[in-house]
Coordinates of N, CA and C in Angstrom, one line a residue:
M1 N 18.5 -8.4 8.6 CA 17.0 -8.9 8.0 C 16.7 -8.1 6.7
D2 N 16.3 -8.5 5.2 CA 16.6 -8.0 5.1 C 15.4 -6.7 4.4
Q3 N 15.8 -5.2 3.5 CA 15.7 -4.7 3.8 C 13.9 -4.5 3.3
N4 N 13.7 -5.1 2.6 CA 12.0 -5.9 1.8 C 11.6 -5.3 3.7
K5 N 11.8 -7.1 4.0 CA 11.1 -7.2 4.0 C 10.9 -6.7 6.3
F6 N 12.2 -5.6 6.4 CA 12.2 -5.0 7.1 C 11.3 -3.2 7.2
Y7 N 11.3 -2.8 6.5 CA 9.8 -1.8 5.8 C 8.1 -2.3 5.6
M8 N 8.4 -3.4 4.6 CA 7.4 -4.8 5.3 C 6.3 -4.4 6.7
L9 N 7.3 -5.1 7.1 CA 6.5 -5.5 8.9 C 6.5 -3.8 9.6
Q10 N 6.8 -2.4 9.3 CA 6.9 -1.1 9.2 C 4.6 -1.5 9.2
A11 N 5.5 -2.1 7.9 CA 3.8 -1.1 7.0 C 3.0 -2.6 7.9
L12 N 2.7 -3.4 7.5 CA 2.4 -4.4 8.5 C 1.8 -3.4 10.6
K13 N 2.4 -3.0 10.7 CA 1.9 -2.4 11.9 C 0.9 -1.6 12.6
Q14 N 1.2 -0.9 10.9 CA 0.4 0.1 10.5 C -0.8 -0.4 10.1
A15 N -0.8 -1.3 9.2 CA -2.2 -3.2 9.8 C -2.6 -3.1 11.1
E16 N -1.6 -3.8 11.6 CA -2.5 -3.3 13.1 C -3.6 -2.4 13.2
I17 N -3.0 -1.3 13.6 CA -3.2 0.2 14.3 C -4.9 -0.1 13.4
A18 N -5.5 -0.2 12.2 CA -6.5 -0.2 11.5 C -7.3 -1.5 12.2
F19 N -6.5 -2.6 11.9 CA -7.3 -3.4 13.3 C -8.2 -3.3 14.0
S20 N -6.7 -3.2 14.5 CA -7.5 -1.8 16.0 C -9.1 -0.8 16.2
E21 N -8.4 -0.6 14.8 CA -9.3 0.2 14.7 C -10.7 0.1 14.2
D22 N -11.1 -1.1 14.3 CA -11.5 -1.6 13.0 C -12.2 -1.1 11.5
E23 N -10.4 -1.4 11.0 CA -10.4 -0.6 9.6 C -10.1 -1.8 8.7
V24 N -10.9 -2.6 7.5 CA -10.0 -4.0 7.8 C -8.1 -3.6 7.1
P25 N -7.3 -4.3 7.4 CA -6.0 -4.5 8.1 C -5.0 -3.5 6.3
I26 N -5.1 -2.7 5.6 CA -3.5 -2.5 5.7 C -2.9 -1.3 6.2
G27 N -1.6 -1.6 5.4 CA -0.6 -0.3 6.1 C 0.3 0.1 5.2
A28 N 0.6 1.2 4.7 CA 1.9 1.4 4.0 C 2.9 2.8 5.4
V29 N 4.0 2.5 4.3 CA 4.9 3.1 4.6 C 5.3 4.1 3.7
I30 N 6.1 4.7 2.8 CA 7.2 5.1 2.0 C 8.1 5.0 2.4
V31 N 9.1 5.4 1.7 CA 10.5 5.3 2.2 C 11.7 5.9 1.2
Y32 N 12.0 7.2 1.4 CA 12.8 8.2 0.5 C 14.3 8.1 1.4
N33 N 15.3 7.7 0.3 CA 16.7 8.1 0.7 C 17.1 6.6 2.6
N34 N 16.5 5.5 1.9 CA 16.4 4.7 3.0 C 16.2 5.0 4.9
R35 N 15.0 6.6 4.5 CA 14.2 6.1 5.5 C 13.2 5.7 5.3
I36 N 11.8 5.3 6.9 CA 10.4 5.9 6.2 C 10.4 7.7 6.7
I37 N 9.5 7.9 5.6 CA 9.2 9.0 6.0 C 8.1 9.6 6.3
V38 N 7.1 8.5 5.8 CA 5.5 8.1 6.3 C 5.2 7.4 6.5
K39 N 4.2 7.0 7.5 CA 3.1 6.2 7.5 C 1.2 6.3 7.6
A40 N 0.6 5.3 7.3 CA -1.1 5.2 7.8 C -1.1 3.8 7.4
H41 N -1.8 4.5 7.2 CA -3.4 3.0 7.3 C -4.8 3.2 7.1
N42 N -5.4 2.2 6.5 CA -6.8 2.5 5.6 C -7.3 3.3 7.1
Q43 N -8.4 4.1 6.3 CA -9.0 5.5 7.3 C -10.5 5.3 6.9
V44 N -11.1 5.0 6.3 CA -12.2 3.7 5.1 C -13.6 4.8 6.4
E45 N -13.9 4.1 7.2 CA -14.8 3.8 8.2 C -14.4 5.3 9.1
T46 N -12.9 5.0 9.9 CA -13.1 6.6 10.7 C -13.5 8.0 9.6
L47 N -13.1 7.7 8.7 CA -13.4 9.3 7.5 C -14.2 9.1 7.2
K48 N -15.1 8.3 6.5 CA -16.2 8.1 5.8 C -16.1 9.2 5.0
D49 N -14.8 8.2 4.0 CA -14.5 8.8 3.0 C -14.0 7.1 2.4
A50 N -14.2 6.5 0.8 CA -14.2 6.1 0.1 C -13.3 5.8 -0.2
T51 N -12.2 7.1 -0.3 CA -10.7 6.9 -1.2 C -9.5 6.8 -0.6
A52 N -9.3 6.9 1.3 CA -8.7 6.7 2.5 C -7.8 5.5 3.0
H53 N -7.4 4.7 1.0 CA -6.9 4.1 1.6 C -6.0 4.2 2.1
A54 N -4.5 3.2 2.7 CA -3.1 3.4 3.8 C -2.3 3.9 1.8
E55 N -2.3 3.7 1.3 CA -1.9 3.9 0.0 C -2.0 5.6 -0.4
M56 N -2.7 5.7 -0.9 CA -3.5 7.3 -1.1 C -3.2 8.7 0.5
L57 N -3.1 8.0 1.7 CA -3.3 8.3 2.4 C -1.3 9.5 2.8
V58 N -0.6 8.0 1.9 CA 1.1 8.6 2.3 C 1.0 8.6 0.9
I59 N 1.4 8.4 0.4 CA 0.6 9.4 -1.0 C 1.0 10.9 -0.7
T60 N -0.2 11.4 -0.5 CA -0.5 12.2 0.3 C 0.4 12.8 0.8
Q61 N 0.9 12.4 2.3 CA 1.3 12.7 3.1 C 3.2 12.9 2.6
A62 N 3.9 12.1 1.9 CA 5.1 12.0 0.9 C 4.8 13.3 0.0
E63 N 4.2 13.8 -1.0 CA 3.9 14.9 -1.5 C 4.2 16.3 -0.4
A64 N 3.9 16.0 0.5 CA 3.5 17.1 2.0 C 5.0 17.4 2.1
F65 N 5.4 16.3 2.7 CA 6.8 16.2 3.4 C 7.9 16.5 2.4
L66 N 7.8 16.2 1.3 CA 9.2 16.3 0.3 C 8.6 17.5 -0.4
N67 N 7.3 18.5 -0.1 CA 7.0 19.2 -0.7 C 7.4 19.1 -2.3
D68 N 6.6 18.1 -2.8 CA 6.6 18.0 -4.8 C 5.6 16.6 -3.9
W69 N 5.2 16.6 -5.8 CA 4.5 16.0 -6.1 C 4.6 14.6 -6.4
R70 N 5.7 15.5 -6.9 CA 6.8 12.8 -7.8 C 7.6 12.8 -6.9
L71 N 6.8 11.9 -6.5 CA 8.1 10.8 -5.4 C 9.0 10.0 -5.8
N72 N 9.3 10.6 -7.6 CA 10.6 9.3 -8.3 C 11.7 8.8 -7.3
E73 N 11.8 8.9 -5.9 CA 13.8 8.8 -6.1 C 12.9 7.6 -5.4
C74 N 11.0 7.9 -4.3 CA 10.1 7.1 -3.0 C 10.3 6.0 -3.5
T75 N 10.1 5.0 -2.5 CA 9.2 3.4 -2.0 C 8.3 3.1 -1.4
L76 N 7.5 2.5 -2.1 CA 6.0 2.7 -1.5 C 5.6 0.5 -1.2
Y77 N 5.4 0.6 0.3 CA 5.2 -0.2 1.0 C 4.0 0.1 1.2
V78 N 3.8 -1.6 1.1 CA 1.9 -1.9 1.3 C 1.9 -3.1 1.8
T79 N 0.4 -3.4 2.4 CA 0.0 -4.8 2.4 C -1.1 -5.3 2.1
L80 N -0.6 -5.1 0.9 CA -2.3 -5.7 0.0 C -1.9 -5.1 -1.2
E81 N -1.9 -5.5 -2.1 CA -1.7 -5.5 -3.6 C -1.9 -4.0 -3.8
P82 N -1.6 -3.0 -4.1 CA -2.7 -1.7 -4.7 C -4.1 -1.7 -5.1
C83 N -5.3 -1.4 -5.3 CA -6.7 -1.1 -6.2 C -6.1 -0.8 -7.2
I84 N -6.5 -0.6 -7.8 CA -7.0 0.7 -9.2 C -6.9 2.1 -8.9
M85 N -7.6 1.9 -8.2 CA -7.4 4.4 -7.6 C -6.3 4.1 -6.8
C86 N -6.1 3.8 -6.0 CA -4.5 3.4 -5.4 C -3.3 3.2 -7.1
F87 N -3.8 2.5 -8.2 CA -1.9 2.5 -9.5 C -2.7 4.3 -10.3
G88 N -3.6 4.5 -10.0 CA -3.7 6.3 -10.5 C -2.6 7.1 -9.6
A89 N -2.6 6.9 -8.6 CA -2.3 7.8 -7.7 C -1.1 7.3 -8.0
I90 N -0.8 6.2 -7.6 CA 1.4 5.7 -7.7 C 1.5 6.1 -9.3
L91 N 0.8 5.6 -9.7 CA 1.1 6.0 -11.7 C 1.5 8.0 -11.5
L92 N 0.4 8.6 -10.8 CA 0.3 10.1 -11.4 C 0.9 11.4 -10.0
S93 N 2.0 10.7 -9.2 CA 2.6 10.6 -8.5 C 4.2 10.4 -8.2
R94 N 3.9 9.2 -9.9 CA 5.8 8.4 -10.4 C 6.1 8.1 -9.1
L95 N 5.9 7.3 -8.2 CA 6.7 6.5 -6.9 C 7.8 4.8 -8.0
K96 N 8.4 5.5 -7.2 CA 10.1 4.7 -8.4 C 9.8 3.5 -8.5
K97 N 9.7 2.6 -6.9 CA 8.8 0.6 -6.8 C 8.2 1.0 -5.9
V98 N 7.3 0.1 -5.8 CA 5.9 -0.6 -5.4 C 6.5 -1.9 -4.5
V99 N 5.8 -2.2 -3.3 CA 6.3 -3.8 -2.4 C 5.5 -3.7 -2.1
Y100 N 4.1 -4.8 -2.9 CA 3.3 -5.2 -1.7 C 3.4 -7.0 -1.3
A101 N 2.4 -7.5 -0.3 CA 3.0 -8.5 0.4 C 1.9 -9.2 0.5
A102 N 0.4 -9.0 0.1 CA 0.1 -10.0 0.0 C -1.2 -9.0 -1.8
K103 N -1.6 -10.1 -2.4 CA -1.8 -10.4 -3.5 C -3.5 -10.1 -3.2
D104 N -4.0 -9.6 -4.1 CA -5.4 -8.8 -4.0 C -5.9 -9.6 -5.3
N105 N -6.8 -11.0 -5.7 CA -7.8 -11.8 -6.2 C -9.4 -10.7 -6.6
K106 N -8.9 -9.9 -5.6 CA -10.7 -9.5 -6.3 C -10.6 -7.7 -7.2
I107 N -10.4 -7.1 -7.5 CA -9.3 -5.5 -7.3 C -8.0 -5.3 -6.8
G108 N -7.2 -6.0 -6.9 CA -5.8 -6.1 -7.5 C -5.4 -5.1 -9.1
S109 N -4.3 -4.8 -8.6 CA -3.7 -4.1 -10.3 C -2.7 -4.2 -10.5
H110 N -2.2 -5.4 -10.2 CA -0.7 -5.9 -10.7 C -1.4 -6.7 -12.2
D111 N -2.1 -7.1 -12.8 CA -2.3 -7.5 -13.9 C -2.5 -5.8 -14.6
Y112 N -2.6 -4.3 -14.3 CA -2.4 -3.4 -14.5 C -1.3 -2.9 -14.9
F113 N 0.3 -2.9 -13.5 CA 0.8 -2.6 -13.9 C 1.8 -3.1 -14.7
I114 N 1.6 -4.8 -14.5 CA 2.8 -5.1 -15.8 C 1.9 -4.9 -17.3
N115 N 0.9 -4.8 -17.6 CA 0.7 -3.8 -18.8 C 1.2 -2.4 -18.9
Y116 N 1.4 -1.8 -18.2 CA 1.6 -0.5 -18.2 C 3.2 -0.5 -18.2
C117 N 3.5 -1.5 -17.5 CA 5.4 -1.1 -16.9 C 6.0 -1.6 -18.5
E118 N 4.9 -2.7 -19.5 CA 5.4 -3.3 -20.9 C 5.4 -2.3 -21.8
N119 N 4.3 -1.4 -21.4 CA 4.3 -0.1 -22.9 C 5.8 0.7 -22.9
K120 N 6.2 0.7 -23.8 CA 7.2 1.1 -24.1 C 7.1 3.0 -24.7
N121 N 5.9 3.6 -24.4 CA 5.8 4.6 -24.8 C 5.4 5.7 -23.4
I122 N 6.0 4.6 -21.9 CA 6.1 5.0 -20.5 C 7.2 5.7 -20.6
S123 N 7.0 6.8 -19.7 CA 8.5 7.1 -19.9 C 8.8 7.5 -18.2
N124 N 8.0 6.8 -17.2 CA 8.5 6.2 -15.8 C 8.1 5.2 -15.6
N125 N 8.7 4.2 -15.7 CA 8.8 2.4 -15.3 C 8.1 2.5 -13.7
I126 N 7.6 1.9 -13.6 CA 8.0 2.2 -11.6 C 8.3 -0.6 -12.0
E127 N 8.9 -0.6 -10.8 CA 9.3 -1.4 -10.3 C 8.4 -2.3 -9.8
I128 N 8.3 -3.1 -9.4 CA 7.2 -3.9 -9.0 C 7.3 -5.2 -8.7
E129 N 7.5 -5.4 -7.5 CA 7.3 -6.3 -6.3 C 6.4 -7.3 -5.1
G130 N 6.3 -8.3 -5.3 CA 5.3 -8.7 -4.5 C 5.4 -9.7 -3.4
G131 N 4.2 -10.1 -2.9 CA 4.9 -10.9 -2.2 C 5.6 -11.3 -0.1
V132 N 6.2 -9.9 0.2 CA 6.7 -10.1 0.4 C 6.5 -9.9 1.9
L133 N 6.4 -11.1 3.0 CA 6.0 -11.1 4.0 C 4.3 -11.4 4.5
E134 N 4.0 -12.3 2.7 CA 2.8 -12.4 1.9 C 1.3 -13.2 3.5
E135 N 2.2 -13.9 4.1 CA 1.2 -14.9 5.1 C 1.5 -13.5 6.1
L136 N 2.0 -12.7 6.8 CA 1.1 -12.3 7.7 C 1.0 -11.3 7.1
S137 N 0.5 -10.9 6.1 CA -0.6 -9.8 6.0 C -1.6 -10.1 5.6
T138 N -2.5 -11.7 5.0 CA -3.4 -12.3 4.7 C -4.4 -13.0 5.8
D139 N -3.3 -13.8 6.9 CA -3.6 -14.2 8.0 C -3.7 -12.8 8.6
L140 N -3.7 -11.5 9.0 CA -4.4 -10.1 9.4 C -6.2 -10.4 9.2
L141 N -5.4 -10.3 8.3 CA -6.9 -9.7 7.0 C -7.9 -11.1 7.2
K142 N -7.4 -12.3 6.9 CA -7.8 -13.0 8.1 C -8.5 -12.9 8.5
K143 N -8.5 -12.9 9.9 CA -8.7 -12.7 10.9 C -9.8 -11.4 10.8
F144 N -9.2 -10.9 10.2 CA -10.4 -9.6 10.5 C -11.8 -9.4 9.4
F145 N -12.0 -10.2 8.5 CA -14.0 -10.7 8.1 C -14.1 -12.0 8.7
I146 N -13.1 -12.8 9.6 CA -13.7 -14.2 10.1 C -13.9 -13.0 11.4
N147 N -13.5 -12.2 11.7 CA -14.2 -11.7 13.3 C -15.0 -10.9 12.6
K148 N -15.7 -10.5 11.3 CA -16.7 -9.3 11.1 C -18.1 -10.8 10.1
R149 N -17.5 -11.5 10.0 CA -18.6 -12.2 9.4 C -19.2 -12.8 11.3
K150 N -18.8 -13.0 11.8 CA -18.6 -13.9 12.6 C -20.2 -12.5 13.7
E151 N -19.7 -11.2 13.6 CA -20.9 -9.5 13.9 C -21.7 -10.0 13.4
K152 N -21.7 -10.3 12.5 CA -23.1 -10.6 11.6 C -24.4 -11.6 11.6
V153 N -23.7 -12.8 12.6 CA -24.6 -13.4 13.1 C -25.4 -13.3 14.7

């Protein structure tokens, strides 16, 4: 199995945990030296914290695990394209690579990634890859929001 798919499946497992906890089903893992060092899922509702996105949580955990805020040898796998807030944390933590599953057409930051990486004055270029196991992530998100709409009726 392709390495990106393997790690994304682990992020999807985290998204499924979020789903079971009535959180928006987004999961993330960070890989360092070809192994997962941390994993998390959205906990916005649980923690009553708008910033408790899966990406923010794994970045904080990875920094603690490595005892360094610089994650320049790490890759983030996340089931939905990061939002602008998470993109800021990705930049500041200097992640080497970001791999995401589904595109977020509402608040995704892919275009910001592209513009950022094309800026020749920037010292840390981030490699970005999207669409890895996109359908699995999209299906889980659709299922979650269909259920949410049914609850409102």
